[in-house]
Tab-separated table of C-alpha atoms in Angstrom:
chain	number	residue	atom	x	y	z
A	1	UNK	CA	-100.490	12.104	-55.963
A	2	UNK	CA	-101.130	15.399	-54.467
A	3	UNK	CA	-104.882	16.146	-53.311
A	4	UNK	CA	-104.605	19.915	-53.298
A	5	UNK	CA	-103.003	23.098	-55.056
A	6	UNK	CA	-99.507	24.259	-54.406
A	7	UNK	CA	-98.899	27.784	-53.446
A	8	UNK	CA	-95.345	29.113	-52.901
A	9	UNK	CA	-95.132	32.521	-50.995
A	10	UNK	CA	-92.097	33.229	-51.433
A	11	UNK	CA	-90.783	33.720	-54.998
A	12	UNK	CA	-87.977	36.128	-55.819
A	13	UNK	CA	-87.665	38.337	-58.960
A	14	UNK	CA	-85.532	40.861	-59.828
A	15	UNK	CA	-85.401	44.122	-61.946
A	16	UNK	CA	-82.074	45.107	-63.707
A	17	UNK	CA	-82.650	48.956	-62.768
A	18	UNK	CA	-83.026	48.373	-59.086
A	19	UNK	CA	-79.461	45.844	-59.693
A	20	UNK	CA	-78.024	49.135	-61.429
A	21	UNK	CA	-79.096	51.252	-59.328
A	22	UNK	CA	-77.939	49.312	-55.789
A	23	UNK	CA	-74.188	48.223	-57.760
A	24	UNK	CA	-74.157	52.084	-58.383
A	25	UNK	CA	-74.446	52.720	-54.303
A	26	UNK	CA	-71.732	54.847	-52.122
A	27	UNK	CA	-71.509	51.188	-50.391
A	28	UNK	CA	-72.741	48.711	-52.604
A	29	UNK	CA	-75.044	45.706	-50.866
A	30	UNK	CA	-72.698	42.860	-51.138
A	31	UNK	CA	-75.457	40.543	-50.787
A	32	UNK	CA	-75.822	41.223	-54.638
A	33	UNK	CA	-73.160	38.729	-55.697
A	34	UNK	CA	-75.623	35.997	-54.804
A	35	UNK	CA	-78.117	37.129	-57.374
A	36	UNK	CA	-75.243	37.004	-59.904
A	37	UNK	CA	-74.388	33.189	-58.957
A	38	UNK	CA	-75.080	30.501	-61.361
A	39	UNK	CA	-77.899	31.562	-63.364
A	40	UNK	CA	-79.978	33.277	-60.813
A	41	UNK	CA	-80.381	37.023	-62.194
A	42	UNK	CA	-81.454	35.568	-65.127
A	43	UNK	CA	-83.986	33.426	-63.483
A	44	UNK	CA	-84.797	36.506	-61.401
A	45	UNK	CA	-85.462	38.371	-63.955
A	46	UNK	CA	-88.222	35.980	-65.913
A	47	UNK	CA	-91.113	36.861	-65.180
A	48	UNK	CA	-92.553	34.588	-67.790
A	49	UNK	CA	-92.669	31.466	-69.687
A	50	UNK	CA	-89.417	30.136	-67.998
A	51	UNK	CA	-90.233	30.801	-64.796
A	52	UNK	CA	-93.882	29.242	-65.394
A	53	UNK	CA	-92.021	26.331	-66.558
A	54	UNK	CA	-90.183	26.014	-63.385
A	55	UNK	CA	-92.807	26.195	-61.256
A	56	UNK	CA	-94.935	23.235	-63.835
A	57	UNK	CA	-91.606	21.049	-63.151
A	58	UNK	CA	-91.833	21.309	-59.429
A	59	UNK	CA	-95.579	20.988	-59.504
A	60	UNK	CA	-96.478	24.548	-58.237
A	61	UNK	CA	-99.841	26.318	-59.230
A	62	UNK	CA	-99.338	29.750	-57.603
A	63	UNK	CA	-96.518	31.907	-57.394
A	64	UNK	CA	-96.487	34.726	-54.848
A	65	UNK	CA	-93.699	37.219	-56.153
A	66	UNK	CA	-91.460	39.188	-54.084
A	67	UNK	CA	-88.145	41.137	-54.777
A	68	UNK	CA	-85.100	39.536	-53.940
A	69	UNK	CA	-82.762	41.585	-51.090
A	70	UNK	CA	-81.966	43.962	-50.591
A	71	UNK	CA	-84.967	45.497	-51.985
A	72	UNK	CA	-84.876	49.094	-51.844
A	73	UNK	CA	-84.209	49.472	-48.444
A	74	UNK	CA	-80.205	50.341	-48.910
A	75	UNK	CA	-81.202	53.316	-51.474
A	76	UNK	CA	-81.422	57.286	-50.225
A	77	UNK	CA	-85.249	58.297	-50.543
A	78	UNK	CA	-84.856	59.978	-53.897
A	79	UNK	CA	-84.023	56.900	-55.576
A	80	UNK	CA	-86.013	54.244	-53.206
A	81	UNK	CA	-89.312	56.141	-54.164
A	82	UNK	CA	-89.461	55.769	-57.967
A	83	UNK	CA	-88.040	52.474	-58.033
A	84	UNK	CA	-90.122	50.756	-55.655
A	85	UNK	CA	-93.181	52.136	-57.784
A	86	UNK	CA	-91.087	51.024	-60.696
A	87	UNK	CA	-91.069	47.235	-59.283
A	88	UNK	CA	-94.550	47.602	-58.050
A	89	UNK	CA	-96.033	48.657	-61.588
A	90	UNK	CA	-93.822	46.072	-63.244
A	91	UNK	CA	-94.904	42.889	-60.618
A	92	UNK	CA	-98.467	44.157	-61.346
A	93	UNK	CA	-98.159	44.108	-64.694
A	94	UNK	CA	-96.196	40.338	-64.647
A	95	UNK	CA	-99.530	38.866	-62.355
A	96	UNK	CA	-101.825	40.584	-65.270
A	97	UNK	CA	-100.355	38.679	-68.061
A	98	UNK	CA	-100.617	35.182	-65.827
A	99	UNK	CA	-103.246	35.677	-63.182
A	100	UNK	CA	-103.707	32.087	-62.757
A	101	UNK	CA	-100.120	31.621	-61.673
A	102	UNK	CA	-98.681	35.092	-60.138
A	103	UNK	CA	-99.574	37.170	-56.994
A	104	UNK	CA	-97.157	39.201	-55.663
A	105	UNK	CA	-95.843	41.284	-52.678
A	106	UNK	CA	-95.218	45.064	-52.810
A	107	UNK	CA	-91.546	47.071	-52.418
A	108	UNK	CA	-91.729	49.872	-50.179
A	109	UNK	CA	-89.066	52.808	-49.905
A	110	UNK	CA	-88.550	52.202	-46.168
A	111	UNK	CA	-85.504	54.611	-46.510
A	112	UNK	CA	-88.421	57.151	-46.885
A	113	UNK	CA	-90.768	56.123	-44.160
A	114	UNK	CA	-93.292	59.330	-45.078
A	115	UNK	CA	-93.906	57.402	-48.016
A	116	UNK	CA	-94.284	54.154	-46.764
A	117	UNK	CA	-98.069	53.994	-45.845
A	118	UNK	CA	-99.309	55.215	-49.100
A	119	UNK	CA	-96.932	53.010	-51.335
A	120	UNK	CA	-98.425	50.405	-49.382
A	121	UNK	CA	-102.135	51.704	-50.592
A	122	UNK	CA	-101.489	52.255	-53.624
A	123	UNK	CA	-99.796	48.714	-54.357
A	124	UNK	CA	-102.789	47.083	-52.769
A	125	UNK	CA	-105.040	48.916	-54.716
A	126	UNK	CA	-103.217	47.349	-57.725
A	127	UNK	CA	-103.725	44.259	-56.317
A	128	UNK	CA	-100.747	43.604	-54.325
A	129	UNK	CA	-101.639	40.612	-51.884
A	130	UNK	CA	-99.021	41.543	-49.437
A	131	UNK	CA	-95.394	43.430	-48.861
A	132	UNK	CA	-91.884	42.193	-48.218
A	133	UNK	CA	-89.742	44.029	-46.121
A	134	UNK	CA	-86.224	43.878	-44.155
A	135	UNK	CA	-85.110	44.431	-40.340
A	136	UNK	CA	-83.806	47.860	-40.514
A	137	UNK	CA	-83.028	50.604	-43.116
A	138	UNK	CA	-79.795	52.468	-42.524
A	139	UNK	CA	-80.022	53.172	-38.904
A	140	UNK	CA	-83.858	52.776	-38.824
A	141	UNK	CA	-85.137	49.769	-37.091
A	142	UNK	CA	-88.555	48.048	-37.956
A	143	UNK	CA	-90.087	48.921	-34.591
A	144	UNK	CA	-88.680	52.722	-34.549
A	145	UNK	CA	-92.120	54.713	-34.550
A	146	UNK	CA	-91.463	56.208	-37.458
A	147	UNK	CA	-92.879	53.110	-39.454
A	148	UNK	CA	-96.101	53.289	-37.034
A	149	UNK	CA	-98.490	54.701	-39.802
A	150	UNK	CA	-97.016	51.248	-41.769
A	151	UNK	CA	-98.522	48.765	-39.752
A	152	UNK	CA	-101.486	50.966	-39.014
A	153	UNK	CA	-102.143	50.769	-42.572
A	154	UNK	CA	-100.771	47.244	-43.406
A	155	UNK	CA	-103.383	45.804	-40.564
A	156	UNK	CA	-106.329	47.794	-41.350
A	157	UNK	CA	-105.717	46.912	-45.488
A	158	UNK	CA	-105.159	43.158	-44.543
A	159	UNK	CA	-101.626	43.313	-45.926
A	160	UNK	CA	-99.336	40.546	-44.578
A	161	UNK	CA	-96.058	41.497	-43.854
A	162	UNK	CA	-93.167	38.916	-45.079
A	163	UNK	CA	-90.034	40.145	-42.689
A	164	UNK	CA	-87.080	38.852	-45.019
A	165	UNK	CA	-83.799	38.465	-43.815
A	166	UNK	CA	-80.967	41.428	-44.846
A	167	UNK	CA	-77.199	41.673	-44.814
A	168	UNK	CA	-76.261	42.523	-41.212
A	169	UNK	CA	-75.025	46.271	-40.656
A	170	UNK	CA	-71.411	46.802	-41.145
A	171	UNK	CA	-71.215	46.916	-37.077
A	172	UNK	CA	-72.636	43.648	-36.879
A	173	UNK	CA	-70.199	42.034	-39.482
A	174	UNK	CA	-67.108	43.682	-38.424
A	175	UNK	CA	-67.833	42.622	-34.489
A	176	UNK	CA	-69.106	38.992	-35.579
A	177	UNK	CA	-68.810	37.765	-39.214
A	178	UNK	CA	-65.150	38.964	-40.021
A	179	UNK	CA	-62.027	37.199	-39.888
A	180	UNK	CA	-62.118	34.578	-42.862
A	181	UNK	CA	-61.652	34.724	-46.307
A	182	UNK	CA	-63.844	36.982	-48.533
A	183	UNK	CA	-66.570	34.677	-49.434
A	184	UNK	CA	-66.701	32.660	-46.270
A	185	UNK	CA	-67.618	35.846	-44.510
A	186	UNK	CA	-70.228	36.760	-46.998
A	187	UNK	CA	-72.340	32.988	-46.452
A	188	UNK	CA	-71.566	33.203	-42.695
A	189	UNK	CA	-73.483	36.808	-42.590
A	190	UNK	CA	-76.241	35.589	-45.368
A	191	UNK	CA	-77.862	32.647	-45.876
A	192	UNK	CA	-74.911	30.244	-43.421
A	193	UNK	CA	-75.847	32.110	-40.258
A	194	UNK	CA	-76.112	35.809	-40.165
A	195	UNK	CA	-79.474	36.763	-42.262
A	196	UNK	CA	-81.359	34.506	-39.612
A	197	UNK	CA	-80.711	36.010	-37.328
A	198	UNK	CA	-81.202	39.393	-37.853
A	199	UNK	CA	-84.473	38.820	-38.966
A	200	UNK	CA	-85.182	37.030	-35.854
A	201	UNK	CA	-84.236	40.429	-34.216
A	202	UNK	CA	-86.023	42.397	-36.654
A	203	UNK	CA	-89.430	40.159	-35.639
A	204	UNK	CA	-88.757	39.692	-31.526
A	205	UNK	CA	-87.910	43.739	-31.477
A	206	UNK	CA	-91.424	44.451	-33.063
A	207	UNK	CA	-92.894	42.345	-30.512
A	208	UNK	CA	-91.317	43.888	-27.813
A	209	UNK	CA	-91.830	47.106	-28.763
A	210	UNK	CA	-95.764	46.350	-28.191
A	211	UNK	CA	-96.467	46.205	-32.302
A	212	UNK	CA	-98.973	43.743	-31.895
A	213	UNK	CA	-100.842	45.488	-28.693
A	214	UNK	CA	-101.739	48.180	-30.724
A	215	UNK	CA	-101.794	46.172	-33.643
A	216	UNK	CA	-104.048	42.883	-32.857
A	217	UNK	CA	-104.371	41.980	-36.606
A	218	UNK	CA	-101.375	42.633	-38.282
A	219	UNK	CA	-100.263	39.142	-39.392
A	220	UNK	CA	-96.436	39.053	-40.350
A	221	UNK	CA	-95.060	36.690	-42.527
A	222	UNK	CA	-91.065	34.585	-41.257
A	223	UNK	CA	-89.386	32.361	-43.612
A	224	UNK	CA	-86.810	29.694	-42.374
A	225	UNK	CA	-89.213	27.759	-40.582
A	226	UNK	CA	-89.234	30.996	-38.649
A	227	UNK	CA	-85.526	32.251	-38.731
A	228	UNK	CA	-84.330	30.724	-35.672
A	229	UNK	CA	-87.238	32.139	-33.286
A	230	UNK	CA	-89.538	28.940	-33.156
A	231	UNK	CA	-86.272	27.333	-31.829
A	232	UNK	CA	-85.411	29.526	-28.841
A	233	UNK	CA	-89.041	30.629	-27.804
A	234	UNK	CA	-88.604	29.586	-24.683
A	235	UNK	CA	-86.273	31.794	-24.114
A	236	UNK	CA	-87.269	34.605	-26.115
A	237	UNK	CA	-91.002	34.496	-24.179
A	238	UNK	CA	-89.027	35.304	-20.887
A	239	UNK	CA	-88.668	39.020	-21.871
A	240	UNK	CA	-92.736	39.264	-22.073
A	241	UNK	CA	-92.927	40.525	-18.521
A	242	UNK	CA	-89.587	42.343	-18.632
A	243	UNK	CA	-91.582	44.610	-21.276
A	244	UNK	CA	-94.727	44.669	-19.950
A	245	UNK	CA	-96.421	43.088	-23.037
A	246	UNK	CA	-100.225	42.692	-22.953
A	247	UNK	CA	-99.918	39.469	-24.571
A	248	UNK	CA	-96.566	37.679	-23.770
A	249	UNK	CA	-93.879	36.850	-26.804
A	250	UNK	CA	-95.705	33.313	-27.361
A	251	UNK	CA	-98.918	34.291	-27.561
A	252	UNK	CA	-97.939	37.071	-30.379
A	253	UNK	CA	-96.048	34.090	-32.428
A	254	UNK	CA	-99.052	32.137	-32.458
A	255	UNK	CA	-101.984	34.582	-33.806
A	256	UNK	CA	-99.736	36.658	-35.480
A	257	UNK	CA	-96.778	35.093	-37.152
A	258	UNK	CA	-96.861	32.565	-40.141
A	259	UNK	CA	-94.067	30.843	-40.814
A	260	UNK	CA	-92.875	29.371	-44.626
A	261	UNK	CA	-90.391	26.676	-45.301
A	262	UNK	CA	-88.276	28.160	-47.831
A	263	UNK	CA	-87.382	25.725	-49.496
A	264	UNK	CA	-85.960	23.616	-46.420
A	265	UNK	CA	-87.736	20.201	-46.892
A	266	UNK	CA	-86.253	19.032	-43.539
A	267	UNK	CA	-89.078	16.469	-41.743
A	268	UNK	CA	-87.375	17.562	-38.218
A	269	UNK	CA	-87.942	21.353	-38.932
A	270	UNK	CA	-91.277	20.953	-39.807
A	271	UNK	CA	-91.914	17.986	-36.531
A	272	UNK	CA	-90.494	21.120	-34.248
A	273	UNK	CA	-92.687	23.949	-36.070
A	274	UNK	CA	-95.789	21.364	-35.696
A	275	UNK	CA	-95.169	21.479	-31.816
A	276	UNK	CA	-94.596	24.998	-31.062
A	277	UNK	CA	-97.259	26.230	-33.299
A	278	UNK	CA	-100.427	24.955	-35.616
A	279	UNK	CA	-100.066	23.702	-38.368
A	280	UNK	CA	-102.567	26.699	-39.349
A	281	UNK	CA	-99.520	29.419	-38.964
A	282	UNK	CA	-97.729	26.753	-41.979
A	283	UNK	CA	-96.792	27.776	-45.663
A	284	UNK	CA	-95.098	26.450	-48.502
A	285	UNK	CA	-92.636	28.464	-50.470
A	286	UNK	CA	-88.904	27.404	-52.031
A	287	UNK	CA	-86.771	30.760	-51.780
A	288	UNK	CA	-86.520	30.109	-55.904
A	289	UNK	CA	-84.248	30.709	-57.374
A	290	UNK	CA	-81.856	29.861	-54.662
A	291	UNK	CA	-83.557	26.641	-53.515
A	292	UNK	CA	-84.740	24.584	-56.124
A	293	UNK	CA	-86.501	21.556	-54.510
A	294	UNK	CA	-87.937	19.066	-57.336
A	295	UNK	CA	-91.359	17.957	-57.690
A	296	UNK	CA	-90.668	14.645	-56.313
A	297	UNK	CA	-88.517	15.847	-52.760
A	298	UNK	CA	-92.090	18.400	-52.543
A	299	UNK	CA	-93.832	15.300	-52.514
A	300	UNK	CA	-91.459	13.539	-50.147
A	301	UNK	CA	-91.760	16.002	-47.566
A	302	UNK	CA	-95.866	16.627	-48.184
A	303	UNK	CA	-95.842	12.616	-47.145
A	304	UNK	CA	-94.750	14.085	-43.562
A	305	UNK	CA	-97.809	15.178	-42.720
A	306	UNK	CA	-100.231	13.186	-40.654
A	307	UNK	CA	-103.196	13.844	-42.460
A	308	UNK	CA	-104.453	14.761	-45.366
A	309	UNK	CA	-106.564	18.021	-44.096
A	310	UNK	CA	-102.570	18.995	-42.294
A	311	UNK	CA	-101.629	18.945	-46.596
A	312	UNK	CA	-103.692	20.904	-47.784
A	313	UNK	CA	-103.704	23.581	-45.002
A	314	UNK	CA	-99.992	23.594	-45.823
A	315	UNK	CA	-99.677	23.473	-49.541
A	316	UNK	CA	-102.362	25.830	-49.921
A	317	UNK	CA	-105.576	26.686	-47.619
A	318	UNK	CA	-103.204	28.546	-45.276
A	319	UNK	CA	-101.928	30.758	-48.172
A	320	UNK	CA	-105.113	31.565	-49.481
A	321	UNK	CA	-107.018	32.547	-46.460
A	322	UNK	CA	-103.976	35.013	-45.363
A	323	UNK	CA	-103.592	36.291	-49.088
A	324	UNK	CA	-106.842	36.642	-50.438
A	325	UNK	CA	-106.162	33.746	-53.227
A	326	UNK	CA	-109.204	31.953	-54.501
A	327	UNK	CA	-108.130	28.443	-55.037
């Protein structure tokens, strides 16, 4: 019998005019045929009694929403600016009509990075707990200094930052992921090998690029048990003197990096995470739609835990204290 609440950060959804609007690109995101697998858009798109349902089955109190990839982040400005407003209203309005079960993340038109700060500001002001973003838009990176004013604002708001992994750029795929049939290539540059890590990039870049020097409290948000980087952080933390970091690669993973499981129940992942970092820097999420763990393989994996006080800072304490939840 669980002891505490279940919060689960990381909980797509999906709006049919953002899906129109990125099928209706110059280059279409091909990461959009995984949306349309199974029954995912339409569980996606619920933001209501089924999805409620779902998350009673698994035993899950709290949902923190966030839009499924691409985002908005393949869109020109003109487009990314109304429609990430567009999601943010309609998230806002989902958590109004079930506070006790929705929070959710804001959608920001990084395409537009003028805008970026005050879309942040205004979705927090709606009550937006935190944002989700992605590695790079177009040729931007995440740690180009254009985005500064972002994670000036996102630390001094409190706004987490959830880094989500994106399609690789077409440079990336056609040097590394091409070569096999149509759909292997797709899985090995998503979710088989590919998203990981270019997230991991995304993250390790920003750190390099001395985001959290000037940036002490920004607290960013990896899912994947950490998308490959608690895994090679050995060898990752060598390039701390190489770029003259004030505080070395490590010690920026472990004050300002959480990591969620999405949905990856694996008792070896979580033994590794438990010795690189704390067991504070731990959250529980299931990627839903696209993992699906049931109630009873939650509790199976909860069981891992050597303590009681480890469960709860896991299922829920951690969750709350980084996204304002009362529990």
């Amino acid at each position: 019998m669980r002891t505490a609440p279940l919060i689960a950060v990381e909980e797509h959804w999906m709006m049919p005019e953002l899906t129109s609007a990125l099928r209706a690109a110059h280059r279409p995101d091909e990461s959009l045929l995984l949306n349309e697998t199974g029954d995912h858009q339409q569980c996606l798109e619920d933001l209501g009694a089924g999805r409620v349902a779902a998350m009673d089955a698994q035993g899950i109190d709290l949902s923190v929403l966030a839009l499924t990839p691409p985002g908005t982040q393949p869109l020109p400005p003109g487009e990314a600016v109304p429609l990430s407003r567009a999601a943010n209203d309609m998230a806002a309005a989902a958590v109004a009509r079930h506070p006790g079960r929705f929070r959710a993340l804001s959608t920001l038109p990084m395409s537009s990075p003028k805008d970026v700060a005050d879309e942040l500001e205004r979705a927090a002001r709606m009550g937006h707990v935190g944002t989700m973003i992605y590695g790079r838009s177009g040729d931007l990176f995440l740690d180009d200094p254009v985005y500064d004013d972002f994670f000036t604002a996102a630390a001094e708001l409190g706004q987490p930052v959830f880094i989500h992994p994106q399609l690789p750029s077409a440079a990336v795929r056609d040097a590394s992921y091409r070569g096999f049939d149509p759909r292997t290539e797709l899985a090995l540059a998503t979710y088989g090998w590919g998203w990981h890590l270019d997230a991991a990039t995304a993250a390790l870049r920003l750190i390099l690029r001395g985001t959290f020097d000037r940036h002490p409290g920004l607290q960013v948000v990896l899912g994947h048990w950490g998308e490959t980087l608690l895994f090679w952080l050995d060898r990752a933390d060598s390039l701390s003197r190489v770029a003259g970091l004030r505080r070395s690669v490590l010690e920026c993973i472990r004050s300002n990096f959480y990591f969620t499981a999405s949905g990856m129940l694996n008792p070896a992942l979580l033994r590794h995470a438990l010795a690189v970092t704390s067991v504070d820097r731990l959250l529980f999420s299931t990627d839903y739609p696209f993992q699906r763990p049931a109630g009873e393989d939650i509790d199976a994996f909860l069981s891992h835990f050597s303590s009681d006080a480890e469960r709860r800072r896991f299922s829920s304490v951690n969750a709350a204290s980084l996204y304002g939840v009362e529990l």
